[in-house]
Amino acid sequence: MSDIYSKIKKYVYGSPLNTGAVVIDVPASEGEPKPFEYDAAGGTFTYNMKDRDMVFGLGETVRGINKRGWRYTSNNSDDPHHEETKESLYASQNFLIIDDGTKCFGVFVDNPGTVTFDIGYTSASVLTINAQYKDTDFYVIDGDLPLELVTTFRKLVGKSYMPPVWAFGYGQSRWGYKTAEDIREVAKRYKEADIPVDMIYMDIDYMQDFKDFTVNPERFPDFENFVQEMKEQGIHLIPIIDAGVKIEDGYDVYEEGVKNGFFCAKEDGTNLVAAVWPGKVHFPDFLNPKAAEWFGRKYKVLTDAGIDGFWNDMNEPAIFYTEDHLKEVFGGIEEFKGKDIDIWEYFKFNDLVSSLSNNAEDYRRFYHNFNGVKVRHDKVHNLYGFYMTKAAGEAFKEITDNDVLLFSRASYTGMHRYGGVWTGDNFAWWSHLLLNIKMMPSLNMTGFLYSGADIGGFNANTTEDLMMRWVEFGLFTPLFRNHSALGTRDQELYRFKRKKDFKNLIELRHALVPYIIRNFRDAVENDTMYIKPLSFEYRGDERAREVEDQLLVGDSIMIAPVHEQNANGRYVYLPEKMKMLRFRSYNDYDEKILEAGDHYVPVKLNEVLVFIRPGRKLELAKPARCMRDLDMEHLTEISF
Ligand code: GLC
């Protein structure tokens, strides 16, 4: 630990708040934050990139593993359009590694407001970091290797969350399961298709009128027994919890929150009224420790009923509209009424209406009581999802004896100590399968080890082949969940023709679980990565440096997922001689030794490639009906 102080330099600008991201108090250094130059007038940190510099990190963002060539903005946003021109998604993980292949350094920008990372966007060879509000703890991390920088950074921000073992199983989710019967039916059909399922997620419809910590008694009569009934089948039910609390007289969470001043209020002291799924809501002030403790304890309603997993959603927070801005928009519409508008006015009109959701001005309308300090929301915006999840994580220690599965949509560095993340509302696009592949190492660097995407795609209609290829990649992601939006084509695995292939794949996941858990735990305990880019291990290999669609998983294997439609194979680059396994099921695979270099490898739709590195081994369990019955002791080993 003492060593860490020699590797990290902290530079303090203005009067930064303690965000809770770091767990080690590093004394402040004076002078220039080298190799950056700081321009106090503009508040900009500048680094002139060398031609060979690659830039890694930022966690959940669009584009490649190498982040160079685009501008990314940390500003947690509920935006389902994860196109490559987007600058912000739901998360802010302000950690970067700059690596020229022989020398590298890291940087962590602890600032909970909007921070822009211009990584060769404005000027191809210049990296600039600029925070909207200048109060910043700026950390420069020194080390010889990217993996060493990762470990130093993670010692700074604390150990990653370790989920319960069963959370490494397979989860089925869909927005639209409305009743206990719907969920029973999903369980039954998985059973009939003989495809294992370990978790079924409960989206907002389980609640009474979308009120947090309620269960609709007509649609879920005798909820406690139902939770038990599912557990007996080896299935954990995982309900969603949304950030906004419905405004409704008689609803205890609302009334207690109002009475105790636990909601976010505006300048005039009245609580902000926003609209999300429940209709009009107040936002709990998770940054106020008392409010956080109160909200966290509310999960007890569900843990007492036997629930041991949650996903926290809409916690950027997402705002469909606020009452205040709605009035402004209606006012604006008045001006258009009866007018013969031209095309430009038509666009203005359109913009006016679409400005209702997630409006920047709305995030400046309300305040937090952050450890006794009144702070305007936008200045700490990126902490909101983190503190919601922290509230839950801390409460679990008090309210239940179980290990609890917990992950969130919005996040900031520090949240990785309390839960994982899913990457939000992607599309059933092949490009989003590839995006999922590229995001995983970045998330791992930043400590968000328990992470994954909506497999098959959330928005839009999936296809059987996309689902199969996505499951084949998802086999290796710690969070392994099939989730889709209301109104899209059904995508439970039993809906497809090739049920047997899906069964084989989910069984293969079960077989891989001991390997996944061993390596995941190792990454937690040693502050390292479970999924890595090739360049982090194969130093000096110029080809490995640029590989963006093959990943190292754990200590022994490399994967090369197929991510293109109609592809019956793919090119794979091997940085060293490896043993290739082509799995059709956990006990049906062929193996072949391949020399280092490029290979075209045929991979049929139902096949999964795994490459074992020299001197390493892959251990496999015998699959079971569910995680509970998985024998993790008696494993077979495939070594090379
Ligand atoms: C949000 C979530 C999504 C969920 C939906 C309904 O869009 O990201 O996962 O299904 O809300 O709750």
Tab-separated table of C-alpha atoms in Angstrom, residues 6-456:
chain	number	residue	atom	x	y	z
A	6	SER	CA	4.933	6.919	-5.047
A	7	LYS	CA	2.880	5.966	-8.097
A	8	ILE	CA	0.033	8.433	-7.786
A	9	LYS	CA	0.180	12.182	-7.880
A	10	LYS	CA	-2.864	14.180	-7.007
A	11	TYR	CA	-3.338	17.769	-8.125
A	12	VAL	CA	-6.164	19.761	-6.641
A	13	TYR	CA	-7.957	22.544	-8.535
A	14	GLY	CA	-10.485	24.741	-6.773
A	15	SER	CA	-12.375	23.150	-3.888
A	16	PRO	CA	-13.479	19.720	-5.034
A	17	LEU	CA	-16.170	17.866	-3.102
A	18	ASN	CA	-15.369	14.423	-1.817
A	19	THR	CA	-17.206	12.312	-4.398
A	20	GLY	CA	-16.542	9.033	-2.624
A	21	ALA	CA	-14.728	7.667	-5.677
A	22	VAL	CA	-11.403	7.115	-3.940
A	23	VAL	CA	-10.654	5.209	-0.761
A	24	ILE	CA	-7.085	6.385	-0.236
A	25	ASP	CA	-6.151	9.879	0.750
A	26	VAL	CA	-3.284	10.941	-1.483
A	27	PRO	CA	-1.543	14.162	-0.404
A	28	ALA	CA	-1.775	16.953	-2.964
A	29	SER	CA	1.219	17.728	-5.201
A	30	GLU	CA	2.223	21.168	-6.368
A	31	GLY	CA	3.177	22.274	-9.860
A	32	GLU	CA	2.232	21.091	-13.340
A	33	PRO	CA	0.317	17.788	-13.568
A	34	LYS	CA	2.948	16.354	-15.924
A	35	PRO	CA	2.810	15.101	-18.629
A	36	PHE	CA	-0.255	17.370	-18.895
A	37	GLU	CA	-0.114	21.100	-19.078
A	38	TYR	CA	-2.806	22.918	-17.214
A	39	ASP	CA	-4.270	26.121	-18.502
A	40	ALA	CA	-5.891	27.789	-15.537
A	41	ALA	CA	-7.854	30.303	-17.604
A	42	GLY	CA	-9.692	27.669	-19.648
A	43	GLY	CA	-9.384	24.965	-17.005
A	44	THR	CA	-7.999	22.637	-19.665
A	45	PHE	CA	-5.484	19.845	-19.244
A	46	THR	CA	-3.537	19.228	-22.448
A	47	TYR	CA	-1.294	16.372	-23.456
A	48	ASN	CA	0.367	16.188	-26.869
A	49	MET	CA	-0.093	12.621	-27.995
A	50	LYS	CA	2.755	10.792	-29.651
A	51	ASP	CA	1.961	9.068	-32.937
A	52	ARG	CA	2.109	5.688	-31.288
A	53	ASP	CA	-0.016	6.576	-28.284
A	54	MET	CA	-3.122	4.541	-27.785
A	55	VAL	CA	-5.718	5.639	-25.273
A	56	PHE	CA	-7.718	3.163	-23.211
A	57	GLY	CA	-10.458	3.501	-20.638
A	58	LEU	CA	-13.556	5.606	-19.941
A	59	GLY	CA	-15.604	2.490	-19.204
A	60	GLU	CA	-19.000	2.592	-20.824
A	61	THR	CA	-18.631	4.634	-24.012
A	62	VAL	CA	-19.173	4.203	-27.749
A	63	ARG	CA	-16.459	3.285	-30.286
A	64	GLY	CA	-13.321	1.215	-29.900
A	65	ILE	CA	-11.102	-0.194	-27.200
A	66	ASN	CA	-8.615	2.440	-28.348
A	67	LYS	CA	-10.534	5.643	-27.620
A	68	ARG	CA	-8.356	7.836	-29.827
A	69	GLY	CA	-10.085	9.922	-32.491
A	70	TRP	CA	-13.269	10.998	-30.761
A	71	ARG	CA	-14.637	13.268	-28.057
A	72	TYR	CA	-16.323	11.716	-25.043
A	73	THR	CA	-18.327	13.599	-22.462
A	74	SER	CA	-18.989	12.292	-18.987
A	75	ASN	CA	-22.567	13.328	-18.450
A	76	ASN	CA	-24.794	10.422	-17.471
A	77	SER	CA	-27.585	10.372	-20.039
A	78	ASP	CA	-30.660	8.297	-20.637
A	79	ASP	CA	-30.121	7.998	-24.366
A	80	PRO	CA	-30.964	4.689	-26.035
A	81	HIS	CA	-29.288	5.679	-29.298
A	82	HIS	CA	-25.813	4.316	-28.754
A	83	GLU	CA	-24.568	5.435	-32.130
A	84	GLU	CA	-20.908	6.122	-32.703
A	85	THR	CA	-21.517	9.857	-32.898
A	86	LYS	CA	-22.756	9.978	-29.307
A	87	GLU	CA	-20.502	11.491	-26.670
A	88	SER	CA	-22.343	10.365	-23.546
A	89	LEU	CA	-24.026	7.182	-22.399
A	90	TYR	CA	-25.330	6.345	-18.912
A	91	ALA	CA	-22.019	6.205	-17.102
A	92	SER	CA	-18.991	8.310	-16.180
A	93	GLN	CA	-15.758	6.534	-15.479
A	94	ASN	CA	-13.087	9.176	-15.902
A	95	PHE	CA	-10.056	6.930	-16.001
A	96	LEU	CA	-7.697	6.767	-18.984
A	97	ILE	CA	-4.467	5.015	-19.857
A	98	ILE	CA	-2.177	6.473	-22.493
A	99	ASP	CA	0.209	3.880	-23.859
A	100	ASP	CA	2.772	4.071	-26.658
A	101	GLY	CA	3.566	0.389	-26.371
A	102	THR	CA	6.652	0.851	-24.218
A	103	LYS	CA	5.771	3.689	-21.885
A	104	CYS	CA	2.429	4.472	-20.355
A	105	PHE	CA	0.686	6.543	-17.724
A	106	GLY	CA	-2.819	6.840	-16.344
A	107	VAL	CA	-5.095	9.692	-15.415
A	108	PHE	CA	-8.206	9.837	-13.259
A	109	VAL	CA	-10.360	12.934	-13.181
A	110	ASP	CA	-12.441	12.990	-10.042
A	111	ASN	CA	-15.089	15.538	-10.927
A	112	PRO	CA	-18.793	14.633	-10.704
A	113	GLY	CA	-20.002	17.234	-13.214
A	114	THR	CA	-19.624	17.264	-16.986
A	115	VAL	CA	-16.094	16.423	-18.116
A	116	THR	CA	-15.046	16.333	-21.757
A	117	PHE	CA	-12.235	14.143	-23.053
A	118	ASP	CA	-11.207	15.295	-26.495
A	119	ILE	CA	-8.920	12.501	-27.605
A	120	GLY	CA	-7.656	13.717	-30.941
A	121	TYR	CA	-11.055	14.942	-32.122
A	122	THR	CA	-10.378	18.656	-32.437
A	123	SER	CA	-6.734	18.154	-33.236
A	124	ALA	CA	-5.557	14.653	-34.157
A	125	SER	CA	-2.539	14.596	-31.883
A	126	VAL	CA	-3.882	16.498	-28.898
A	127	LEU	CA	-5.673	15.115	-25.870
A	128	THR	CA	-7.535	17.692	-23.827
A	129	ILE	CA	-9.587	17.225	-20.696
A	130	ASN	CA	-11.942	19.958	-19.682
A	131	ALA	CA	-14.380	20.037	-16.814
A	132	GLN	CA	-17.381	22.325	-16.881
A	133	TYR	CA	-16.907	23.076	-13.181
A	134	LYS	CA	-13.250	23.421	-12.384
A	135	ASP	CA	-13.211	21.932	-8.873
A	136	THR	CA	-11.291	18.768	-9.603
A	137	ASP	CA	-9.015	16.188	-8.055
A	138	PHE	CA	-6.744	15.261	-10.926
A	139	TYR	CA	-4.682	12.100	-10.468
A	140	VAL	CA	-1.720	11.137	-12.634
A	141	ILE	CA	-0.696	7.507	-12.290
A	142	ASP	CA	2.736	6.226	-13.007
A	143	GLY	CA	3.781	2.692	-13.931
A	144	ASP	CA	5.590	0.562	-16.480
A	145	LEU	CA	2.706	-1.466	-17.845
A	146	PRO	CA	-0.999	-0.791	-18.484
A	147	LEU	CA	-2.002	-3.613	-16.144
A	148	GLU	CA	0.115	-2.105	-13.404
A	149	LEU	CA	-1.644	1.243	-13.926
A	150	VAL	CA	-5.001	-0.505	-13.693
A	151	THR	CA	-4.030	-2.099	-10.399
A	152	THR	CA	-2.727	1.160	-8.950
A	153	PHE	CA	-5.892	2.977	-10.005
A	154	ARG	CA	-8.064	0.280	-8.519
A	155	LYS	CA	-6.194	0.385	-5.227
A	156	LEU	CA	-7.016	4.079	-5.224
A	157	VAL	CA	-10.736	3.532	-5.816
A	158	GLY	CA	-11.268	0.354	-3.829
A	159	LYS	CA	-12.213	-3.270	-4.396
A	160	SER	CA	-14.827	-4.181	-6.939
A	161	TYR	CA	-18.159	-5.666	-6.019
A	162	MET	CA	-18.375	-9.459	-5.798
A	163	PRO	CA	-21.842	-10.791	-6.631
A	164	PRO	CA	-23.274	-14.042	-5.289
A	165	VAL	CA	-22.149	-17.165	-7.139
A	166	TRP	CA	-25.572	-17.835	-8.661
A	167	ALA	CA	-25.445	-14.412	-10.370
A	168	PHE	CA	-22.960	-15.933	-12.824
A	169	GLY	CA	-25.778	-18.015	-14.269
A	170	TYR	CA	-28.108	-17.121	-17.111
A	171	GLY	CA	-30.873	-14.541	-16.700
A	172	GLN	CA	-34.047	-14.008	-18.697
A	173	SER	CA	-35.581	-10.580	-18.697
A	174	ARG	CA	-38.179	-8.750	-20.720
A	175	TRP	CA	-40.082	-5.573	-20.224
A	176	GLY	CA	-43.651	-6.828	-20.382
A	177	TYR	CA	-43.899	-9.734	-17.916
A	178	LYS	CA	-46.923	-8.484	-16.036
A	179	THR	CA	-48.078	-11.268	-13.759
A	180	ALA	CA	-46.805	-14.182	-11.731
A	181	GLU	CA	-48.426	-16.331	-14.417
A	182	ASP	CA	-46.305	-14.692	-17.126
A	183	ILE	CA	-43.182	-15.491	-15.149
A	184	ARG	CA	-44.307	-19.057	-14.395
A	185	GLU	CA	-44.858	-19.493	-18.104
A	186	VAL	CA	-41.312	-18.335	-18.891
A	187	ALA	CA	-39.902	-20.761	-16.326
A	188	LYS	CA	-42.092	-23.566	-17.659
A	189	ARG	CA	-41.157	-23.028	-21.262
A	190	TYR	CA	-37.452	-22.911	-20.439
A	191	LYS	CA	-37.933	-26.204	-18.637
A	192	GLU	CA	-39.836	-27.754	-21.522
A	193	ALA	CA	-37.107	-26.672	-23.914
A	194	ASP	CA	-34.602	-28.100	-21.417
A	195	ILE	CA	-32.652	-24.827	-21.413
A	196	PRO	CA	-31.344	-23.840	-17.970
A	197	VAL	CA	-32.358	-20.476	-16.538
A	198	ASP	CA	-31.133	-19.101	-13.200
A	199	MET	CA	-32.773	-15.708	-12.932
A	200	ILE	CA	-35.964	-14.150	-14.194
A	201	TYR	CA	-36.064	-10.380	-14.037
A	202	MET	CA	-39.096	-8.416	-13.027
A	203	ASP	CA	-39.418	-5.160	-14.922
A	204	ILE	CA	-41.604	-2.239	-13.784
A	205	ASP	CA	-44.922	-4.029	-14.275
A	206	TYR	CA	-44.599	-6.053	-11.067
A	207	MET	CA	-45.158	-2.875	-9.075
A	208	GLN	CA	-48.423	-1.274	-8.156
A	209	ASP	CA	-48.609	1.700	-10.540
A	210	PHE	CA	-44.819	1.733	-10.839
A	211	LYS	CA	-44.367	2.592	-7.181
A	212	ASP	CA	-41.009	1.483	-5.777
A	213	PHE	CA	-41.174	-1.172	-3.046
A	214	THR	CA	-44.722	-2.216	-3.865
A	215	VAL	CA	-45.906	-5.412	-5.516
A	216	ASN	CA	-49.220	-5.478	-7.329
A	217	PRO	CA	-51.301	-7.847	-5.177
A	218	GLU	CA	-53.689	-8.889	-7.935
A	219	ARG	CA	-51.038	-9.743	-10.440
A	220	PHE	CA	-48.712	-11.238	-7.823
A	221	PRO	CA	-50.931	-12.734	-5.132
A	222	ASP	CA	-48.938	-14.173	-2.248
A	223	PHE	CA	-45.680	-12.797	-3.522
A	224	GLU	CA	-43.558	-14.400	-0.832
A	225	ASN	CA	-44.745	-17.863	-1.773
A	226	PHE	CA	-44.200	-17.105	-5.401
A	227	VAL	CA	-40.572	-16.101	-4.723
A	228	GLN	CA	-40.185	-19.376	-2.866
A	229	GLU	CA	-41.842	-21.408	-5.608
A	230	MET	CA	-39.365	-19.996	-8.109
A	231	LYS	CA	-36.417	-20.596	-5.767
A	232	GLU	CA	-37.447	-24.223	-5.526
A	233	GLN	CA	-36.964	-24.399	-9.271
A	234	GLY	CA	-33.551	-22.797	-8.809
A	235	ILE	CA	-34.723	-19.440	-10.181
A	236	HIS	CA	-33.987	-16.104	-8.510
A	237	LEU	CA	-36.432	-13.281	-9.195
A	238	ILE	CA	-34.698	-9.955	-9.739
A	239	PRO	CA	-36.983	-6.906	-9.475
A	240	ILE	CA	-36.179	-3.480	-10.878
A	241	ILE	CA	-36.103	-0.368	-8.669
A	242	ASP	CA	-36.445	3.036	-10.330
A	243	ALA	CA	-35.024	6.263	-8.962
A	244	GLY	CA	-38.216	8.370	-9.040
A	245	VAL	CA	-40.778	8.026	-6.242
A	246	LYS	CA	-44.384	8.403	-7.359
A	247	ILE	CA	-46.242	11.382	-5.963
A	248	GLU	CA	-49.354	9.883	-4.470
A	249	ASP	CA	-51.122	10.581	-1.212
A	250	GLY	CA	-51.160	7.574	1.053
A	251	TYR	CA	-48.047	6.022	-0.518
A	252	ASP	CA	-45.660	5.585	2.413
A	253	VAL	CA	-42.412	6.148	0.522
A	254	TYR	CA	-43.731	9.403	-0.895
A	255	GLU	CA	-45.194	10.604	2.369
A	256	GLU	CA	-42.134	9.765	4.479
A	257	GLY	CA	-39.852	11.368	1.916
A	258	VAL	CA	-41.860	14.594	1.935
A	259	LYS	CA	-42.139	14.679	5.702
A	260	ASN	CA	-38.417	14.225	6.271
A	261	GLY	CA	-37.217	16.470	3.464
A	262	PHE	CA	-35.565	13.517	1.694
A	263	PHE	CA	-36.421	14.604	-1.849
A	264	CYS	CA	-34.445	16.926	-4.096
A	265	ALA	CA	-35.816	20.430	-3.820
A	266	LYS	CA	-35.594	23.521	-6.001
A	267	GLU	CA	-34.151	26.902	-5.036
A	268	ASP	CA	-37.503	27.930	-3.526
A	269	GLY	CA	-37.500	24.876	-1.257
A	270	THR	CA	-40.313	23.007	-3.017
A	271	ASN	CA	-39.599	19.496	-4.245
A	272	LEU	CA	-38.840	19.121	-7.940
A	273	VAL	CA	-41.699	17.474	-9.834
A	274	ALA	CA	-40.492	15.352	-12.733
A	275	ALA	CA	-42.246	12.695	-14.768
A	276	VAL	CA	-40.906	9.205	-15.403
A	277	TRP	CA	-42.667	5.783	-15.680
A	278	PRO	CA	-44.856	6.254	-12.547
A	279	GLY	CA	-46.089	9.632	-13.789
A	280	LYS	CA	-45.135	12.522	-11.533
A	281	VAL	CA	-42.299	11.765	-9.150
A	282	HIS	CA	-39.880	13.278	-6.676
A	283	PHE	CA	-36.245	12.271	-6.732
A	284	PRO	CA	-34.827	10.964	-3.447
A	285	ASP	CA	-31.710	12.865	-2.467
A	286	PHE	CA	-29.353	9.875	-2.372
A	287	LEU	CA	-26.469	12.276	-1.700
A	288	ASN	CA	-27.980	13.100	1.672
A	289	PRO	CA	-26.766	10.272	3.947
A	290	LYS	CA	-29.997	10.254	5.958
A	291	ALA	CA	-32.152	10.038	2.847
A	292	ALA	CA	-29.879	7.338	1.443
A	293	GLU	CA	-30.171	5.279	4.596
A	294	TRP	CA	-33.942	5.672	4.559
A	295	PHE	CA	-34.252	4.658	0.892
A	296	GLY	CA	-31.827	1.749	1.289
A	297	ARG	CA	-33.895	0.319	4.105
A	298	LYS	CA	-36.956	0.296	1.882
A	299	TYR	CA	-35.483	-2.611	-0.077
A	300	LYS	CA	-36.325	-4.651	3.028
A	301	VAL	CA	-39.917	-4.985	1.840
A	302	LEU	CA	-38.551	-7.155	-0.936
A	303	THR	CA	-35.605	-8.833	0.809
A	304	ASP	CA	-38.048	-9.928	3.525
A	305	ALA	CA	-40.094	-11.586	0.809
A	306	GLY	CA	-37.044	-13.619	-0.185
A	307	ILE	CA	-35.692	-11.390	-2.959
A	308	ASP	CA	-31.894	-11.380	-3.237
A	309	GLY	CA	-31.183	-9.393	-6.377
A	310	PHE	CA	-32.037	-5.965	-7.809
A	311	TRP	CA	-31.363	-3.744	-10.798
A	312	ASN	CA	-31.466	-0.007	-10.185
A	313	ASP	CA	-32.770	1.929	-13.150
A	314	MET	CA	-33.573	5.419	-14.466
A	315	ASN	CA	-30.958	6.797	-12.105
A	316	GLU	CA	-29.092	9.304	-14.275
A	317	PRO	CA	-31.770	10.429	-13.283
A	318	ALA	CA	-33.821	10.060	-16.466
A	319	ILE	CA	-36.417	12.821	-16.786
A	320	PHE	CA	-39.220	12.543	-19.333
A	321	TYR	CA	-40.212	16.080	-18.411
A	322	THR	CA	-40.431	18.374	-15.408
A	323	GLU	CA	-43.557	20.261	-14.498
A	324	ASP	CA	-41.638	23.533	-14.830
A	325	HIS	CA	-40.247	22.886	-18.263
A	326	LEU	CA	-43.562	21.500	-19.485
A	327	LYS	CA	-45.132	24.859	-18.681
A	328	GLU	CA	-42.389	26.607	-20.615
A	329	VAL	CA	-42.932	24.328	-23.599
A	330	PHE	CA	-46.691	24.895	-23.553
A	331	GLY	CA	-45.953	28.609	-23.430
A	332	GLY	CA	-43.683	28.227	-26.440
A	333	ILE	CA	-46.290	26.247	-28.344
A	334	GLU	CA	-48.749	29.120	-27.879
A	335	GLU	CA	-46.499	31.248	-30.014
A	336	PHE	CA	-46.791	28.799	-32.896
A	337	LYS	CA	-50.553	28.451	-32.676
A	338	GLY	CA	-52.421	29.642	-35.752
A	339	LYS	CA	-49.172	30.599	-37.470
A	340	ASP	CA	-48.369	29.529	-41.000
A	341	ILE	CA	-44.962	28.097	-40.043
A	342	ASP	CA	-42.125	27.652	-42.507
A	343	ILE	CA	-39.695	24.752	-42.495
A	344	TRP	CA	-37.255	26.407	-40.076
A	345	GLU	CA	-40.039	27.159	-37.662
A	346	TYR	CA	-41.229	23.601	-38.024
A	347	PHE	CA	-37.767	22.430	-36.876
A	348	LYS	CA	-37.876	24.897	-33.993
A	349	PHE	CA	-41.275	23.560	-33.012
A	350	ASN	CA	-39.980	20.023	-33.108
A	351	ASP	CA	-36.950	20.944	-31.005
A	352	LEU	CA	-39.182	22.659	-28.499
A	353	VAL	CA	-41.189	19.510	-27.886
A	354	SER	CA	-38.212	17.168	-27.907
A	355	SER	CA	-36.426	19.429	-25.402
A	356	LEU	CA	-38.803	18.048	-22.774
A	357	SER	CA	-36.732	14.947	-21.968
A	358	ASN	CA	-33.446	14.972	-20.078
A	359	ASN	CA	-33.189	18.717	-20.518
A	360	ALA	CA	-29.932	20.276	-19.354
A	361	GLU	CA	-31.807	23.203	-17.795
A	362	ASP	CA	-33.883	20.815	-15.684
A	363	TYR	CA	-30.721	19.368	-14.141
A	364	ARG	CA	-29.942	22.886	-12.904
A	365	ARG	CA	-33.313	23.301	-11.206
A	366	PHE	CA	-32.768	21.148	-8.151
A	367	TYR	CA	-30.369	20.697	-5.273
A	368	HIS	CA	-28.837	18.116	-3.011
A	369	ASN	CA	-27.946	18.181	0.619
A	370	PHE	CA	-24.572	16.527	0.038
A	371	ASN	CA	-23.192	15.750	3.484
A	372	GLY	CA	-24.606	19.025	4.754
A	373	VAL	CA	-23.591	21.136	1.732
A	374	LYS	CA	-26.265	22.471	-0.598
A	375	VAL	CA	-25.142	21.580	-4.129
A	376	ARG	CA	-26.932	22.199	-7.397
A	377	HIS	CA	-27.641	18.905	-9.111
A	378	ASP	CA	-25.744	19.482	-12.353
A	379	LYS	CA	-22.517	19.973	-10.394
A	380	VAL	CA	-22.751	16.433	-9.016
A	381	HIS	CA	-24.968	14.937	-11.699
A	382	ASN	CA	-22.826	11.879	-12.359
A	383	LEU	CA	-23.010	10.758	-8.731
A	384	TYR	CA	-26.741	10.168	-8.631
A	385	GLY	CA	-26.845	6.524	-9.814
A	386	PHE	CA	-23.719	5.747	-7.780
A	387	TYR	CA	-25.326	7.026	-4.566
A	388	MET	CA	-28.602	5.228	-5.238
A	389	THR	CA	-26.685	1.980	-5.609
A	390	LYS	CA	-24.468	2.751	-2.617
A	391	ALA	CA	-27.624	3.341	-0.555
A	392	ALA	CA	-28.889	-0.106	-1.508
A	393	GLY	CA	-25.526	-1.843	-1.104
A	394	GLU	CA	-24.982	-0.404	2.347
A	395	ALA	CA	-28.502	-1.225	3.480
A	396	PHE	CA	-28.163	-4.862	2.408
A	397	LYS	CA	-25.538	-5.378	5.103
A	398	GLU	CA	-28.187	-4.444	7.660
A	399	ILE	CA	-31.415	-5.802	6.255
A	400	THR	CA	-30.547	-9.238	4.932
A	401	ASP	CA	-28.186	-12.122	5.600
A	402	ASN	CA	-28.018	-12.974	1.919
A	403	ASP	CA	-25.417	-11.899	-0.583
A	404	VAL	CA	-27.330	-9.678	-2.947
A	405	LEU	CA	-27.024	-9.262	-6.701
A	406	LEU	CA	-27.027	-5.567	-7.501
A	407	PHE	CA	-26.380	-3.604	-10.639
A	408	SER	CA	-27.311	-0.238	-11.983
A	409	ARG	CA	-27.743	1.674	-15.203
A	410	ALA	CA	-26.073	4.971	-14.252
A	411	SER	CA	-22.679	4.872	-12.591
A	412	TYR	CA	-19.563	6.764	-11.555
A	413	THR	CA	-16.239	5.472	-10.288
A	414	GLY	CA	-16.755	4.274	-6.739
A	415	MET	CA	-20.043	2.585	-7.531
A	416	HIS	CA	-18.011	-0.434	-8.620
A	417	ARG	CA	-17.581	-1.201	-4.905
A	418	TYR	CA	-21.339	-1.682	-4.464
A	419	GLY	CA	-22.612	-3.234	-7.672
A	420	GLY	CA	-22.204	-3.871	-11.346
A	421	VAL	CA	-23.668	-2.222	-14.430
A	422	TRP	CA	-25.572	-3.183	-17.487
A	423	THR	CA	-24.959	-1.031	-20.493
A	424	GLY	CA	-28.527	0.168	-20.997
A	425	ASP	CA	-30.904	0.233	-23.917
A	426	ASN	CA	-28.928	-1.036	-26.873
A	427	PHE	CA	-30.444	-2.203	-30.170
A	428	ALA	CA	-30.732	-5.617	-31.755
A	429	TRP	CA	-27.940	-4.651	-34.125
A	430	TRP	CA	-24.828	-6.576	-35.082
A	431	SER	CA	-22.876	-3.377	-34.486
A	432	HIS	CA	-24.095	-3.388	-30.895
A	433	LEU	CA	-22.824	-6.919	-30.394
A	434	LEU	CA	-19.450	-5.586	-31.514
A	435	LEU	CA	-19.850	-2.569	-29.237
A	436	ASN	CA	-20.517	-4.930	-26.335
A	437	ILE	CA	-17.266	-6.762	-27.149
A	438	LYS	CA	-15.298	-3.513	-27.218
A	439	MET	CA	-16.833	-2.057	-24.070
A	440	MET	CA	-16.025	-4.987	-21.817
A	441	PRO	CA	-12.291	-4.367	-21.373
A	442	SER	CA	-12.894	-0.652	-20.753
A	443	LEU	CA	-15.459	-1.456	-18.075
A	444	ASN	CA	-13.086	-3.963	-16.530
A	445	MET	CA	-10.258	-1.442	-16.334
A	446	THR	CA	-12.417	0.926	-14.364
A	447	GLY	CA	-13.419	-1.764	-11.871
A	448	PHE	CA	-16.901	-2.488	-13.204
A	449	LEU	CA	-16.213	-6.184	-13.419
A	450	TYR	CA	-19.763	-7.412	-13.034
A	451	SER	CA	-21.087	-6.006	-16.273
A	452	GLY	CA	-22.806	-6.974	-19.481
A	453	ALA	CA	-25.182	-5.790	-22.185
A	454	ASP	CA	-28.777	-6.684	-23.002
A	455	ILE	CA	-28.124	-9.857	-24.944
A	456	GLY	CA	-30.010	-10.101	-28.215
